[in-house]
Coordinates of C-alpha atoms and ligand atoms in Angstrom, one line a residue:
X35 CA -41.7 9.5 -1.8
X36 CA -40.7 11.1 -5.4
X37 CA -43.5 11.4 -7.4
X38 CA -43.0 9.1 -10.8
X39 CA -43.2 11.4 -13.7
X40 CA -46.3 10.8 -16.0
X41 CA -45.6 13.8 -17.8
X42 CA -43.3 13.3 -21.2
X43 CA -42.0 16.6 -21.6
X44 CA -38.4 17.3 -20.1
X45 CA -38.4 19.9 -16.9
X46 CA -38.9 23.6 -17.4
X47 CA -35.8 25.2 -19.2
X48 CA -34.2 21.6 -20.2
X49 CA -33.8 21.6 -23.9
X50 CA -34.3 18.4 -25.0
X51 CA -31.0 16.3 -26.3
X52 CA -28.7 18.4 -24.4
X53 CA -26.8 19.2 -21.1
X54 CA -27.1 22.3 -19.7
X55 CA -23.4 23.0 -20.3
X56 CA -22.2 26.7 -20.4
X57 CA -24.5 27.5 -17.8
X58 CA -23.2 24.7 -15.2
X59 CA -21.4 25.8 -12.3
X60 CA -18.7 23.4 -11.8
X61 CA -18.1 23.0 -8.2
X62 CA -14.3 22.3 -7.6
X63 CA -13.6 19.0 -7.8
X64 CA -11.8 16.4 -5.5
X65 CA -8.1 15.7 -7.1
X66 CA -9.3 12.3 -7.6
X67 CA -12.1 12.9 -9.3
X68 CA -10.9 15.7 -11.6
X69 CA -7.6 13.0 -12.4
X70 CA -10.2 10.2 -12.9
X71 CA -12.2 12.6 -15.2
X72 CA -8.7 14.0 -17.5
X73 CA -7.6 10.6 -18.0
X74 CA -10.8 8.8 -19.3
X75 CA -10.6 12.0 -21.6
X76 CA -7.0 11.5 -22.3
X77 CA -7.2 7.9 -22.6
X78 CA -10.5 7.9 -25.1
X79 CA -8.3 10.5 -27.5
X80 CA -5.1 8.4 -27.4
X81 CA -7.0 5.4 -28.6
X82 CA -8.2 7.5 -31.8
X83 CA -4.9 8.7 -32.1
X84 CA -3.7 4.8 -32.1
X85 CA -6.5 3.9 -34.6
X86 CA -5.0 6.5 -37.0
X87 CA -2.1 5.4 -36.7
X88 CA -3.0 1.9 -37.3
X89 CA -1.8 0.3 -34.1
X90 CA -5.4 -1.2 -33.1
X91 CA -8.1 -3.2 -35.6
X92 CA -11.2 -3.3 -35.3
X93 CA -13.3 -0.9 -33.5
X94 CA -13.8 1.3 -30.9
X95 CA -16.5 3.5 -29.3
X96 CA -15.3 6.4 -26.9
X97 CA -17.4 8.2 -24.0
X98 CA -15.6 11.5 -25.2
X99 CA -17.6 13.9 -23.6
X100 CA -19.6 11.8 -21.3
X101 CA -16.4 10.7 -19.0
X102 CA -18.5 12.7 -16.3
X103 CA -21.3 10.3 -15.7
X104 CA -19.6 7.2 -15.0
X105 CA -17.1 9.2 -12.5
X106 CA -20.1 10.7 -11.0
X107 CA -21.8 7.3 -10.5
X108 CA -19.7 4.8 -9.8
X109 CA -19.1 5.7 -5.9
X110 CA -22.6 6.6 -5.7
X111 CA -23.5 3.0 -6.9
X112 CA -21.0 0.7 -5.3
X113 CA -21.3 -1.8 -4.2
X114 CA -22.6 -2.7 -7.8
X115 CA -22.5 -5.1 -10.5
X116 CA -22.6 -3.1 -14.0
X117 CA -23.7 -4.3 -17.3
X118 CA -21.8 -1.5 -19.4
X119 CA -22.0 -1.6 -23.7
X120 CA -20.2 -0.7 -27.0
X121 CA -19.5 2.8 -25.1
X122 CA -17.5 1.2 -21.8
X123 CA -13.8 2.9 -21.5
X124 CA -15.3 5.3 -19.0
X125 CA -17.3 2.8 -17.1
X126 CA -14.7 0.3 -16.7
X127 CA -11.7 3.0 -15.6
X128 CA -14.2 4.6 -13.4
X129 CA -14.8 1.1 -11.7
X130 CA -11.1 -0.4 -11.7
X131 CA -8.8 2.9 -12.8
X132 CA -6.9 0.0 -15.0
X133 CA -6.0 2.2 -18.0
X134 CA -2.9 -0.8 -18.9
X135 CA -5.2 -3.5 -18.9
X136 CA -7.7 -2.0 -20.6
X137 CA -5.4 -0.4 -23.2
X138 CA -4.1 -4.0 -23.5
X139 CA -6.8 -5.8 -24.0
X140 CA -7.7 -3.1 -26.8
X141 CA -4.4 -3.4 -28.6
X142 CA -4.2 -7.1 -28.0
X143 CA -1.2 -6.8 -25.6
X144 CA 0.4 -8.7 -23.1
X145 CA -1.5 -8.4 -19.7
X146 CA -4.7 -7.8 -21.3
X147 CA -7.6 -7.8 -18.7
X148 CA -9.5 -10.7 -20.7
X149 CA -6.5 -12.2 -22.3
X150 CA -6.8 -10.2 -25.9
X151 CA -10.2 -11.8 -26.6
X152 CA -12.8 -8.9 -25.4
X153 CA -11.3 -5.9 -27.1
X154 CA -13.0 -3.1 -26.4
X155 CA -16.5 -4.0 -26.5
X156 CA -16.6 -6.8 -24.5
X157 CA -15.0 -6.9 -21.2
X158 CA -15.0 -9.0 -18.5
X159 CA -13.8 -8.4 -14.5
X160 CA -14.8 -8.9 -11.2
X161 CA -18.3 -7.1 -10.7
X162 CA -18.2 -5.5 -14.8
X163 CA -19.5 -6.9 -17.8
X164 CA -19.8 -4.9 -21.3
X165 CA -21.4 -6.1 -24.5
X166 CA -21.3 -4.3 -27.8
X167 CA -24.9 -6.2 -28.5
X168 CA -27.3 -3.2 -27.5
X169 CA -30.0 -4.0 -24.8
X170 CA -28.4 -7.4 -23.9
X171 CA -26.7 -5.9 -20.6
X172 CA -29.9 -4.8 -19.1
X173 CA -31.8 -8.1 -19.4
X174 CA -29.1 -9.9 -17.4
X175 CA -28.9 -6.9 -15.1
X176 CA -32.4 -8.5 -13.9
X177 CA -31.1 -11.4 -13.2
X178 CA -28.2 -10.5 -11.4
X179 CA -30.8 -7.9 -9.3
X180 CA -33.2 -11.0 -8.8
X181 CA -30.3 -12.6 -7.4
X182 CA -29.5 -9.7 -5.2
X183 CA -32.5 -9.4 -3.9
X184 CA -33.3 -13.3 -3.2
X185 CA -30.2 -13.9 -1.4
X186 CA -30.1 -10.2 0.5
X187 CA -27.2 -8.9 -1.1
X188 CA -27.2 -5.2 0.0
X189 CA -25.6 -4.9 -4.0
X190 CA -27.4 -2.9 -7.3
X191 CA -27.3 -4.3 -11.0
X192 CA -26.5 -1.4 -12.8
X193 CA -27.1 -1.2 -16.6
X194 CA -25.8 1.5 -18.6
X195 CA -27.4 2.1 -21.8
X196 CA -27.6 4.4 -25.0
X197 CA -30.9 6.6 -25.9
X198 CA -31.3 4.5 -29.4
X199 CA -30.9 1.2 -27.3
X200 CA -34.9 2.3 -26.5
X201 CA -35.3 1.0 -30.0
X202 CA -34.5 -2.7 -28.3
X203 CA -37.3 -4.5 -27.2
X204 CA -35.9 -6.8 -24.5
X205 CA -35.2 -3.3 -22.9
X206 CA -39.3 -3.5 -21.8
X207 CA -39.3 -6.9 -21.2
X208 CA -36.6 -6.0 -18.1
X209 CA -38.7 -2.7 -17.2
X210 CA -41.5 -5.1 -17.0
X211 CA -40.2 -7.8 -14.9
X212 CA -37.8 -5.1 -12.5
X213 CA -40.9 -3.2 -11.9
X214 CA -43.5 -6.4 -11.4
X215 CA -41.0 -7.6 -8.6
X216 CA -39.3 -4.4 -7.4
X217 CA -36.0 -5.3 -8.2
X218 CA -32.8 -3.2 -7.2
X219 CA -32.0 -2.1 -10.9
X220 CA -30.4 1.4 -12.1
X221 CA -30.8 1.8 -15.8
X222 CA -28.6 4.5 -16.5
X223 CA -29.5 6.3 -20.0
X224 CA -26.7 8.1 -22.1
X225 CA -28.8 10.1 -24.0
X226 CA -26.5 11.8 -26.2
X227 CA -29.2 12.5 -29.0
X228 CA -27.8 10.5 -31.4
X229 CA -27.2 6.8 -32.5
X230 CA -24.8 6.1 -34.8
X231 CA -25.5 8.8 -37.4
X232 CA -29.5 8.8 -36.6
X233 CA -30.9 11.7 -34.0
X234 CA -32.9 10.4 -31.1
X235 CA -36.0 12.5 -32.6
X236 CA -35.7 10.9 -36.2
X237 CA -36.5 7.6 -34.4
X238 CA -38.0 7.7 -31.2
X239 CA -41.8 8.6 -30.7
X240 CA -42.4 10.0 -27.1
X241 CA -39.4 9.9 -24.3
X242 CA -37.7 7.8 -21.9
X243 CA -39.0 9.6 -19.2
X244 CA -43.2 8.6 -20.4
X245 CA -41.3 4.9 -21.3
X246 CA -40.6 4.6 -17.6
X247 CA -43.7 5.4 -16.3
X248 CA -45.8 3.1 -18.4
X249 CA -44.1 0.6 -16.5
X250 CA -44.6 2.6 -13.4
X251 CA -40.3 3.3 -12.9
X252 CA -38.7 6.0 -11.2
X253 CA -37.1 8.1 -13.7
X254 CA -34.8 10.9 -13.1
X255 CA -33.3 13.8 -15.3
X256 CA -30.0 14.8 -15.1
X257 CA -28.7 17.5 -17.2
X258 CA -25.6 19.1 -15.0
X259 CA -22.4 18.1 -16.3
X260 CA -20.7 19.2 -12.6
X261 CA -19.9 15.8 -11.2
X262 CA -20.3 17.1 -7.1
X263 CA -24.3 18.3 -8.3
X264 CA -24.7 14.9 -10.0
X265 CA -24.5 13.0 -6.9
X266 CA -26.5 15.6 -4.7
X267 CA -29.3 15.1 -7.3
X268 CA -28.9 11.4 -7.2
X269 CA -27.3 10.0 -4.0
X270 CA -31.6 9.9 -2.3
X271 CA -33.0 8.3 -5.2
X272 CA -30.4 5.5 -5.3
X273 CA -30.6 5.0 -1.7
X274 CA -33.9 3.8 -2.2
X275 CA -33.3 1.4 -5.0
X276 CA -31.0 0.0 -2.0
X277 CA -33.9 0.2 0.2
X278 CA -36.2 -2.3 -1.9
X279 CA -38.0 1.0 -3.4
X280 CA -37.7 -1.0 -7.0
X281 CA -35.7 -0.2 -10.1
X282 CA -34.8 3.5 -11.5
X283 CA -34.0 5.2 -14.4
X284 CA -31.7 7.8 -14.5
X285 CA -31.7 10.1 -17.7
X286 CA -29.1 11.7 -18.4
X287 CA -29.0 14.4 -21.3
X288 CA -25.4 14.3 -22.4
X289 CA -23.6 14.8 -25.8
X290 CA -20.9 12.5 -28.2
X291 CA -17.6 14.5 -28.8
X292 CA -16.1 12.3 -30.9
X293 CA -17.6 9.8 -33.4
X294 CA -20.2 7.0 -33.1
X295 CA -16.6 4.6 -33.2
X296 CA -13.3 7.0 -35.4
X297 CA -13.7 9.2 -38.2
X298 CA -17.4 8.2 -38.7
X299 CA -18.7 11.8 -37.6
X300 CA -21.3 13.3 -40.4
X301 CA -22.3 16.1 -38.4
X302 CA -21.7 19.9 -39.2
X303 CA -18.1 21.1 -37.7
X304 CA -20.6 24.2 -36.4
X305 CA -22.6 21.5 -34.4
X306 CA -19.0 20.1 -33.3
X307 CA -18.2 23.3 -31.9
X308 CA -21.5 23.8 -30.4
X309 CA -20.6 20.6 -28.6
X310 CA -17.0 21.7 -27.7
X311 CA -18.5 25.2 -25.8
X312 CA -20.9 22.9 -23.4
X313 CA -18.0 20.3 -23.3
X314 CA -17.2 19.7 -19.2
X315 CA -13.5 20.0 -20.3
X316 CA -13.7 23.2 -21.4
X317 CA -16.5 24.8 -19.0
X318 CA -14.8 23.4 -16.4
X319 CA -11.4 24.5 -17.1
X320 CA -12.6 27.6 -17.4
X321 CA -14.3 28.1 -14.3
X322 CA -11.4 26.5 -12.1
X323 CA -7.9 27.5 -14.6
X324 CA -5.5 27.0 -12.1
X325 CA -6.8 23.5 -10.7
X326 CA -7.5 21.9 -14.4
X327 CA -4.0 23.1 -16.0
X328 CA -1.6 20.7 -13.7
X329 CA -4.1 17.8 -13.4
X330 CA -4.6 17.8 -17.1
X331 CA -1.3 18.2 -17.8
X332 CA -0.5 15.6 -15.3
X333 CA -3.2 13.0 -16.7
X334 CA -2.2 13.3 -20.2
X335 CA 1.9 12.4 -19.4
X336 CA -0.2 9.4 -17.3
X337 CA -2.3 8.2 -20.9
X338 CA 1.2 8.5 -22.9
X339 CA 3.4 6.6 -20.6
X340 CA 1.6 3.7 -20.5
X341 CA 0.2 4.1 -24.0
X342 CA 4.1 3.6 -24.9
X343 CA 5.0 1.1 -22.3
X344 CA 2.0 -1.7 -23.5
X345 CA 2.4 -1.0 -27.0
X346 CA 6.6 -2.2 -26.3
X347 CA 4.7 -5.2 -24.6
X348 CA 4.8 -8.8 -26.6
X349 CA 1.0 -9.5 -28.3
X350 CA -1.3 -11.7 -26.9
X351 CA -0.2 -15.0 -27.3
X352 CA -3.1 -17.6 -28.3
X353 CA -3.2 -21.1 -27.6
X354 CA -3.7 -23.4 -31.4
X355 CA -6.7 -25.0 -31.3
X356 CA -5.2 -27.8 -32.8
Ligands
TPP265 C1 -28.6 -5.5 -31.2 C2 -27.7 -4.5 -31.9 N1 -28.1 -3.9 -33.0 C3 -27.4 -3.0 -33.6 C4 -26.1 -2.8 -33.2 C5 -25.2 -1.8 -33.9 N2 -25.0 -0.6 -33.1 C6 -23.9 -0.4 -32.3 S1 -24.0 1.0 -31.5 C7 -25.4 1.5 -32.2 C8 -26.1 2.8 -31.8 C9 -26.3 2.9 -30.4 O1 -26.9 4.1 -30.1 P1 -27.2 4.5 -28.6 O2 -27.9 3.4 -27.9 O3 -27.8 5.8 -28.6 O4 -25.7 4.6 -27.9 P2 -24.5 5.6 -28.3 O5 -23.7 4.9 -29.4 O6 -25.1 6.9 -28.7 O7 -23.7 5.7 -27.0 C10 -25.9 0.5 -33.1 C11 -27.1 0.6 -33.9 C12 -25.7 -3.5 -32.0 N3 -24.4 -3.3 -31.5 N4 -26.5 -4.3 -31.4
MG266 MG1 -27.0 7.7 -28.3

């Protein structure tokens, strides 16, 4: 049984906010996950590229630099429902590799997986649901686990969530009631050190890790970026969610690329770079050149094909309400 971490400090040689990027060695990739991978990437840039260019309103959040955690954890997971949030490109493509619907329903396009109304926040498909209100996806992640577990669904709820999200308080009230009745919940934490414009150490006393075990949740810390080492780590502790060992939190200790939504980054372009060096893109092309250059070449032609060929498609038409 894995011991449940009382202890708030992050494991030896883990500095605190961050992956352990350089220093990861990236196992070589299956083609499907290293394509799966390059196009989230590809697909999160062309979207700021379209905001820029003023062919989408509204807003958008992207997972640049975290496109590694949902690839690593959606097989791992399945059969699942997930509750994603604000931050849900890369869970959604990782569950349904629909970059046309979901570009769609972004630029309000025909063939739109939720008909134009989501937009990017708030997306709605067989086994996915994402919310741009923080916290909400985890409390009905309980209830979809309580109905898992009542009617014997071999399934997980799986609730991805943001390190600032800990500021929510309905995120306890679930930890509560997935611990009191042992309920087959993930919580997957992006903890990319920052919300919005706010690091997580300017507003959060303590850490996720001490958070979980108050409530006497597993908690795990995962700070490899290599997608193959993620689910070694993981694949046991999961399992046992399956098993009726009660809910689990997994940590990991990732970074923002890009901006909290476009072109609202304040921090330092020396802290951009920092990020760019520990970046999976780039440690990982470097470690495996030959295997990176035609799949990424390959993934962005993907992105700009069908960036062009829904942008030619007719908008979304709505119905009058009168
Ligand atoms: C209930 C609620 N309050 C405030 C917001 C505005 N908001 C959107 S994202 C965000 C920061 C989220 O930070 P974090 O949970 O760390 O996720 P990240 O953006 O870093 O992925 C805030 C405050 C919101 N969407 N919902
Ligand atoms: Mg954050």
């Amino acid at each position: 049984m894995t011991a449940i971490r009382q202890d708030a400090r992050p494991p030896e040689g883990m500095r605190a906010g961050w992956p352990r990027g350089e220093s990861v060695r990236h196992a070589r990739l299956a083609d499907a996950d290293l394509d799966l991978l390059l196009t989230i990437r590809h697909f999160e840039q062309t979207l700021l590229s379209l905001f820029a260019s003023g062919h989408i309103a509204g807003t958008t959040h992207t997972c640049l630099g975290q496109e590694y955690i949902p690839v690593a954890m959606t097989p791992l997971l399945a059969p699942a429902f997930t509750f994603s949030n604000h931050r849900g490109h890369g869970h959604y493509l990782a569950q349904f590799g629909d970059l046309a619907g979901l570009l769609a329903e972004i630029t309000g396009r025909a063939g739109a997986v939720c008909g134009g109304v989501g937009g990017s926040q708030h997306v709605f498909r067989d086994g996915f649901c994402s919310t741009g209100v923080q916290g909400e996806g985890v409390a009905a992640a309980v209830g979809v686990a309580l109905h898992m577990r009542t009617t014997n669904l071999p399934d997980l709820a799986v609730a991805y969530i943001g390190d600032g999200t800990w500021g929510q308080g309905v995120v306890y009230e679930a930890l509560n009631l997935a611990a009191l009745w042992s309920l087959p919940l993930v919580i997957v934490v992006e903890h990319n050190g920052i919300a919005q414009s706010t690091p997580t150490d300017r507003a959060m006393a303590g850490t996720v890790a001490a958070r979980a075990a108050a409530f006497g949740v597993r908690h795990a810390y995962v700070d490899s970026t290599c997608v193959v080492a993620i689910r070694d780590q993981l694949a046991a502790e999961v399992a046992r969610v399956r098993d009726g060992g009660g809910p689990l939190v997994v940590e990991f200790r990732t970074q923002r690329l890009g901006p909290h939504s476009k072109g609202d980054d304040t921090r330092p372009a020396a802290e951009l770079a920092a990020l760019t060096e520990r970046d999976w893109y780039t440690t990982y092309a470097r470690q495996h050149p030959a295997h990176f250059a035609a799949r990424d070449a390959k993934a962005r032609a993907t992105v700009a094909v069908i960036a062009q060929e829904v942008l030619a498609r007719e908008p979304v038409r709505r119905e009058s309400a009168a």
